[in-house]
Amino acid sequence: MDQFLQQLLNGITLGSLYALIAVGYTVVYGIVQLINFAHGEVFMIGAFGSLATWTIFFKGQLGLWVLPFMIVGAVLAAVVVALILERVAYRPLRHAPRLAPLITAIGISVFLQEAVRLFYPGAKSALPFPQIDMVTGPAFQAGPVTVRRSAVFVIGALVVCAILLWFFINRTKMGRGMLAVSQDPDTARLMGVNVDRIIAVAFAIGAALAGVAGVAQGLQNSNIDFFIGFMAGLKAFTAAVLGGIGNIYGAVVGGLVLGVVEAMAVQFIPGTFGGSPWKDVWAFVLLIVVLVFRPQGLMGARVVDRA
Amino acid sequence: MTTSQTTAAVSNPRPSSQWLITLVGVALLIIGCFLSWSYVPALLGNLSVNFFPGAIQIFMIIVGVLGLFFLLLRKGLFPGAHKLLDSARGLRALSVTAAAFMVLVVIVIGLQAPGLANADPGVFVTLVGALAMVAGSFRMPSDPTVDPITVHLPSWVEILVIVAMLTVVLFGAAYALGQEDGTVFSLFLLFLAGLVVALARAGLFSWFGVIAQRNRRVIMLGAFAVAFLFPFTQNGSDANMSIATQVLIFATTALGLNIVVGLAGLLDLGYIAFLGAGAYVSAMMSHSAFANIGWKPPFLVVVIISAIVSSALGLIIGSPTLRVSGDYLAIVTLAFGEIFRLTVNNLDGNNGPDLTNGPNGIPGIPELEIGSFNFGDTHNVLGIPLGRFANYYFLLLVVAAIIITVFTRLNNSRIGRGWVAIREDEKAAEAMGVNVFGLKLFAFAGGAFLAGMAGSIKAHQDVSVTPDQYIFLESAFLLAAIVLGGMGTVAGVLVGATVLKLLPEKLRFVADYRLLTFGLLLVLMMRFRPEGLVPSQRRALEFHEDDADLAERIEDAHIEAVTPMEGRA
Amino acid sequence: MTTSAPERPAAAAPTGSPVLEATGVVMRFGGLTAVNNVDLRVNQGEIVGLIGPNGAGKTTFFNCLTGMYKPTEGQVKFEGTVLPPKPRAVVQAGMARTFQNIRLFANMTALENVMVGRYCRTSAMALTSIVRGPKFRREEEATRARAQELLNFVGLGRTSEHLARNLPYGDQRRLEIARALATDPKLILLDEPTAGMNPKETEEAKQLIFRIRDMGLAVVVIEHDMRFIFSLCDRVLCLVRGETLIEGSPHVVQSDPRVIEAYIGKPDEDELEEEAAKEDHA
């Protein structure tokens, strides 16, 4: 039972990270029916953005007060890159055959990885991430469960972001515009909604959350490298499908479920196929199983294939 | 530019000033090439001997001769041809190439000699010649040309043109591969690109295109003959054959992927994993000391088993995914690629049954042996030694031929029509009774089958299989070859694969930026030329929904092609 | 099965055995009922018209018949058997359709478009296609010949090698009909076959439909052009807000005051819009 609770917490921690990234897939998909493959890379850029902010302005400082600046740095980097991508690469292809934006996304993904690897100083190998006071450091015990400080940060970040997102979508004009565009872009355009702007906002929101996730990843793993976006992106996509792609809350739920499943798989699958070398395999097996039995996801997205 | 001017330019026997300036430019260009370009003999493959042009000087002489040809063309010396080719546009491209080339040469001499003091007058003579060509040709009016579709030459002339073209390709490839000096190789590429652009601007390629369209079979056989003859030009040298073999295995894999992406329109990002599955099966059934399967059937059986295992994996991945939406396939295949990599990493005896020897892979795979023919031995044919890589090269050529046959024949069949219909409008295709799911699954699993086949050969050719040979970036690399060359065409993929595989091999400085460039290439191609360098017409139409002129042109060409000969004027 | 009396006394006498029998078809999207308890019976060699104001659920009903939608309630019987709600199975059984907003394979030639229609009546698989076996060649030739024949039938014989997207609008509609006929249907459903046509083309379309009928096919036509419908059809069904308003001979429907009211009176705006959106999805 103790092990179960411990793995549950580990799973939720991991899942919160997935959820933060998964929202980006699902928001964009809900509005333009595009799987933004490069989203994992946006997350990676966020992590490097926060590291760069720290290296340039606060090198040596580890006080908690630095953290907000690092988050801002991450979000800025991620959002700027995502907006450039949207404007330069995706927007011109909005009416092209489906294959075109997908291939573009692959290209961007490879390009961003390589750009960071080649041009970010020292990024050819993993870089240490600043270990900020309070959110890192020795874990504490809560009953039978060992809680890492970074876990508290990750889960807290997800809760705050989810609340902010809910307010944005339901309480602002822009958020309602997003809903309108996701229902029917043509009608929304006729009603005077600026569709281009809404799409850009969707990219920006996803990127902002991915930026936060980037900081969380750095604190969790204590180092980052140019390749973290690949696996994280795949997992987050799995989470988005699991929750029902296009459904924002589904992405959150999907992320958490995926994280817990992975953690439990490590602990409870017996024999040689258990254990951490296989956890990623189980995550993807889950993706395929979901596609077979419930392609609309756990939370049930709207019609997946809008013809 | 008015019509009267243009006619005057073509028929007026009195040379105009621009024409004369260009002629002088061409003359200087050629003369300069016969003079020494630099005192330093070690530079750019020795340009220091008068009247004995070095390699890059010969490039410029070829440019000069072509320029002369265009100039004479303008004077109507080759009746008939001036209707086909726009000499002014050709000359412009040629002169820009020459000028850029010479500027680069001067810079290289300045940097590597070092110092321009080491340059001989010859290089400046040629540079001035090139600049004079620019000055002359840019003031030349364009010629009116006719649509090449309407020009009919005797078929033996057309076939002769094809043979000539293919011969140039053969020797060009042999030359390029033999080039050791990176700078000379880069200059050769510039020269080649300039030549291609000049001929394309002059309209030669649209004419070639028409000829190629009319003589499909000849082209195919000819290209195959050229590829077959290539090892005989290498005199038993393994260095180039090794590269050629790698290019060929890459191209073969890309051809298989092009059935999936180009014909069926499915984005398969785990293709390399199917290749890997084939390679691993083949390795596990080989006589390697690390192979853990006791059964060692003959290779032909292994090929079949590898292909079947790959396609079975394709069915497992494809059948749930293809029912949903096209976008999901891309990401699920991506995930499959990861599953494959992780699985072969883990099956090392510690984390699972010992099948793949984990991260170390399976080394020491013995040479292939079919019957009594050992692929590791050197064989002499007509006195020309053909080494290990040449043997694999020939085998891969056969596989490539099989895949090309499958590709073209499926494309021109009921199944191919079904694929086009699905790409065009999936819902309508379904409503017209096309088995959408079945056809997609067939393409996907069939592509995996071919990849498994290629993989089983690759394992032996590479001598070892390791997990890090079969990662996502390799899949992206394959995709780049297809996108660059042209989705849905054989020639395009061959071009794309050759360019993408050859450049990093020959240019080490490109190798480091290889992936960066390819990522960017994918984005730029999708934005500006989604149909690729050698497009399939249907794909060109699909990517340019709004281009009515293009549609008219392609339709005219098609009607021309299907109208029987006797029906023509 | 006995030829029972028509459900409604106003209906014209059946001209042949029933091909299609749809009973109690209901289609709901969330809270919206697009089609509510509609019956339709079509006999061999009969032309049935389906009319109704915009958003009455005509196309939705078509989609239910052809397996594009799975009806929420009710059943669709074709030649006595209930069809699975899969477009391909429906085509295989012998029911083909055209689309309101033309859905040709734009970048294929006219001939290729029709050849795609033959897909479900041919069977050459991969192996014979790759080795170009005798079966493949025989079938390919037959497919081509049949496609050309159908193009001639609809009057596009001379433009068989033109790209579908380059054809004029009226020709595109005729090409859609040829493509549907290529599936060897027993019943063809035409969704607004004359939309956007001039009077001359409309008249030609009418003659074409008569010729299709004369081949022994049953035809169901959705149309807004009343003169066209009433001079073409043996029987007319009028839908309003997803429900059957009246079914009967053209003469009866034409003179029914409720039909006129349905067209002139304003239907509820909101419902109309939602309905139109749903139809776009089809």
PDB file of N, CA, C and O in Angstrom, chain A residues 228-257:
ATOM      1  N   ILE A 228      15.402  16.509 -24.962  1.00  0.00           N
ATOM      2  CA  ILE A 228      14.298  16.231 -24.027  1.00  0.00           C
ATOM      3  C   ILE A 228      12.936  16.417 -24.667  1.00  0.00           C
ATOM      4  O   ILE A 228      11.966  15.803 -24.254  1.00  0.00           O
ATOM      5  N   GLY A 229      12.863  17.272 -25.701  1.00  0.00           N
ATOM      6  CA  GLY A 229      11.561  17.564 -26.298  1.00  0.00           C
ATOM      7  C   GLY A 229      10.962  16.397 -27.040  1.00  0.00           C
ATOM      8  O   GLY A 229       9.747  16.272 -27.141  1.00  0.00           O
ATOM      9  N   PHE A 230      11.819  15.536 -27.542  1.00  0.00           N
ATOM     10  CA  PHE A 230      11.331  14.451 -28.388  1.00  0.00           C
ATOM     11  C   PHE A 230      10.442  13.505 -27.611  1.00  0.00           C
ATOM     12  O   PHE A 230       9.266  13.310 -27.922  1.00  0.00           O
ATOM     13  N   MET A 231      11.005  12.933 -26.557  1.00  0.00           N
ATOM     14  CA  MET A 231      10.247  11.966 -25.772  1.00  0.00           C
ATOM     15  C   MET A 231       9.088  12.647 -25.048  1.00  0.00           C
ATOM     16  O   MET A 231       7.970  12.129 -25.024  1.00  0.00           O
ATOM     17  N   ALA A 232       9.363  13.829 -24.481  1.00  0.00           N
ATOM     18  CA  ALA A 232       8.299  14.526 -23.755  1.00  0.00           C
ATOM     19  C   ALA A 232       7.140  14.847 -24.701  1.00  0.00           C
ATOM     20  O   ALA A 232       5.970  14.716 -24.345  1.00  0.00           O
ATOM     21  N   GLY A 233       7.480  15.250 -25.921  1.00  0.00           N
ATOM     22  CA  GLY A 233       6.448  15.568 -26.897  1.00  0.00           C
ATOM     23  C   GLY A 233       5.605  14.350 -27.221  1.00  0.00           C
ATOM     24  O   GLY A 233       4.371  14.414 -27.255  1.00  0.00           O
ATOM     25  N   LEU A 234       6.270  13.220 -27.420  1.00  0.00           N
ATOM     26  CA  LEU A 234       5.532  11.991 -27.729  1.00  0.00           C
ATOM     27  C   LEU A 234       4.600  11.611 -26.588  1.00  0.00           C
ATOM     28  O   LEU A 234       3.440  11.267 -26.806  1.00  0.00           O
ATOM     29  N   LYS A 235       5.137  11.706 -25.368  1.00  0.00           N
ATOM     30  CA  LYS A 235       4.324  11.327 -24.209  1.00  0.00           C
ATOM     31  C   LYS A 235       3.142  12.270 -24.058  1.00  0.00           C
ATOM     32  O   LYS A 235       2.025  11.843 -23.795  1.00  0.00           O
ATOM     33  N   ALA A 236       3.418  13.550 -24.237  1.00  0.00           N
ATOM     34  CA  ALA A 236       2.341  14.516 -24.066  1.00  0.00           C
ATOM     35  C   ALA A 236       1.276  14.310 -25.133  1.00  0.00           C
ATOM     36  O   ALA A 236       0.083  14.436 -24.869  1.00  0.00           O
ATOM     37  N   PHE A 237       1.715  13.973 -26.338  1.00  0.00           N
ATOM     38  CA  PHE A 237       0.718  13.694 -27.374  1.00  0.00           C
ATOM     39  C   PHE A 237      -0.128  12.499 -26.961  1.00  0.00           C
ATOM     40  O   PHE A 237      -1.351  12.504 -27.103  1.00  0.00           O
ATOM     41  N   THR A 238       0.552  11.459 -26.456  1.00  0.00           N
ATOM     42  CA  THR A 238      -0.185  10.294 -25.978  1.00  0.00           C
ATOM     43  C   THR A 238      -1.216  10.722 -24.933  1.00  0.00           C
ATOM     44  O   THR A 238      -2.370  10.281 -24.963  1.00  0.00           O
ATOM     45  N   ALA A 239      -0.782  11.603 -24.048  1.00  0.00           N
ATOM     46  CA  ALA A 239      -1.705  12.087 -23.012  1.00  0.00           C
ATOM     47  C   ALA A 239      -2.892  12.806 -23.644  1.00  0.00           C
ATOM     48  O   ALA A 239      -4.039  12.615 -23.235  1.00  0.00           O
ATOM     49  N   ALA A 240      -2.611  13.624 -24.653  1.00  0.00           N
ATOM     50  CA  ALA A 240      -3.682  14.373 -25.301  1.00  0.00           C
ATOM     51  C   ALA A 240      -4.680  13.427 -25.958  1.00  0.00           C
ATOM     52  O   ALA A 240      -5.891  13.627 -25.870  1.00  0.00           O
ATOM     53  N   VAL A 241      -4.172  12.373 -26.623  1.00  0.00           N
ATOM     54  CA  VAL A 241      -5.066  11.403 -27.253  1.00  0.00           C
ATOM     55  C   VAL A 241      -5.850  10.654 -26.190  1.00  0.00           C
ATOM     56  O   VAL A 241      -7.049  10.415 -26.323  1.00  0.00           O
ATOM     57  N   LEU A 242      -5.156  10.323 -25.122  1.00  0.00           N
ATOM     58  CA  LEU A 242      -5.789   9.597 -24.028  1.00  0.00           C
ATOM     59  C   LEU A 242      -6.978  10.389 -23.479  1.00  0.00           C
ATOM     60  O   LEU A 242      -8.043   9.843 -23.226  1.00  0.00           O
ATOM     61  N   GLY A 243      -6.809  11.675 -23.330  1.00  0.00           N
ATOM     62  CA  GLY A 243      -7.883  12.489 -22.783  1.00  0.00           C
ATOM     63  C   GLY A 243      -8.928  12.850 -23.829  1.00  0.00           C
ATOM     64  O   GLY A 243     -10.010  13.303 -23.499  1.00  0.00           O
ATOM     65  N   GLY A 244      -8.584  12.664 -25.100  1.00  0.00           N
ATOM     66  CA  GLY A 244      -9.489  13.085 -26.173  1.00  0.00           C
ATOM     67  C   GLY A 244      -8.940  14.356 -26.780  1.00  0.00           C
ATOM     68  O   GLY A 244      -9.116  15.445 -26.216  1.00  0.00           O
ATOM     69  N   ILE A 245      -8.267  14.218 -27.908  1.00  0.00           N
ATOM     70  CA  ILE A 245      -7.564  15.388 -28.433  1.00  0.00           C
ATOM     71  C   ILE A 245      -8.552  16.460 -28.853  1.00  0.00           C
ATOM     72  O   ILE A 245      -9.591  16.172 -29.441  1.00  0.00           O
ATOM     73  N   GLY A 246      -8.274  17.680 -28.505  1.00  0.00           N
ATOM     74  CA  GLY A 246      -9.206  18.775 -28.737  1.00  0.00           C
ATOM     75  C   GLY A 246      -9.915  19.189 -27.450  1.00  0.00           C
ATOM     76  O   GLY A 246     -10.460  20.273 -27.348  1.00  0.00           O
ATOM     77  N   ASN A 247      -9.870  18.307 -26.470  1.00  0.00           N
ATOM     78  CA  ASN A 247     -10.534  18.584 -25.204  1.00  0.00           C
ATOM     79  C   ASN A 247      -9.477  18.992 -24.172  1.00  0.00           C
ATOM     80  O   ASN A 247      -8.648  18.184 -23.758  1.00  0.00           O
ATOM     81  N   ILE A 248      -9.509  20.268 -23.766  1.00  0.00           N
ATOM     82  CA  ILE A 248      -8.433  20.807 -22.941  1.00  0.00           C
ATOM     83  C   ILE A 248      -8.345  20.112 -21.592  1.00  0.00           C
ATOM     84  O   ILE A 248      -7.270  19.712 -21.139  1.00  0.00           O
ATOM     85  N   TYR A 249      -9.491  19.920 -20.940  1.00  0.00           N
ATOM     86  CA  TYR A 249      -9.443  19.257 -19.636  1.00  0.00           C
ATOM     87  C   TYR A 249      -9.079  17.802 -19.805  1.00  0.00           C
ATOM     88  O   TYR A 249      -8.453  17.190 -18.933  1.00  0.00           O
ATOM     89  N   GLY A 250      -9.461  17.254 -20.967  1.00  0.00           N
ATOM     90  CA  GLY A 250      -9.067  15.890 -21.284  1.00  0.00           C
ATOM     91  C   GLY A 250      -7.558  15.742 -21.274  1.00  0.00           C
ATOM     92  O   GLY A 250      -7.026  14.736 -20.792  1.00  0.00           O
ATOM     93  N   ALA A 251      -6.865  16.772 -21.798  1.00  0.00           N
ATOM     94  CA  ALA A 251      -5.407  16.700 -21.836  1.00  0.00           C
ATOM     95  C   ALA A 251      -4.834  16.609 -20.427  1.00  0.00           C
ATOM     96  O   ALA A 251      -3.901  15.856 -20.165  1.00  0.00           O
ATOM     97  N   VAL A 252      -5.425  17.380 -19.512  1.00  0.00           N
ATOM     98  CA  VAL A 252      -4.949  17.350 -18.130  1.00  0.00           C
ATOM     99  C   VAL A 252      -5.174  15.966 -17.528  1.00  0.00           C
ATOM    100  O   VAL A 252      -4.259  15.348 -16.972  1.00  0.00           O
ATOM    101  N   VAL A 253      -6.409  15.473 -17.705  1.00  0.00           N
ATOM    102  CA  VAL A 253      -6.723  14.149 -17.163  1.00  0.00           C
ATOM    103  C   VAL A 253      -5.834  13.092 -17.815  1.00  0.00           C
ATOM    104  O   VAL A 253      -5.259  12.225 -17.135  1.00  0.00           O
ATOM    105  N   GLY A 254      -5.714  13.183 -19.139  1.00  0.00           N
ATOM    106  CA  GLY A 254      -4.907  12.212 -19.868  1.00  0.00           C
ATOM    107  C   GLY A 254      -3.471  12.204 -19.383  1.00  0.00           C
ATOM    108  O   GLY A 254      -2.874  11.139 -19.205  1.00  0.00           O
ATOM    109  N   GLY A 255      -2.922  13.388 -19.158  1.00  0.00           N
ATOM    110  CA  GLY A 255      -1.545  13.475 -18.668  1.00  0.00           C
ATOM    111  C   GLY A 255      -1.388  12.764 -17.332  1.00  0.00           C
ATOM    112  O   GLY A 255      -0.477  11.962 -17.145  1.00  0.00           O
ATOM    113  N   LEU A 256      -2.336  13.055 -16.431  1.00  0.00           N
ATOM    114  CA  LEU A 256      -2.248  12.444 -15.106  1.00  0.00           C
ATOM    115  C   LEU A 256      -2.379  10.927 -15.199  1.00  0.00           C
ATOM    116  O   LEU A 256      -1.620  10.187 -14.576  1.00  0.00           O
ATOM    117  N   VAL A 257      -3.351  10.475 -16.002  1.00  0.00           N
ATOM    118  CA  VAL A 257      -3.546   9.028 -16.135  1.00  0.00           C
ATOM    119  C   VAL A 257      -2.284   8.375 -16.689  1.00  0.00           C
ATOM    120  O   VAL A 257      -1.811   7.355 -16.170  1.00  0.00           O
TER     121      VAL A 257
END
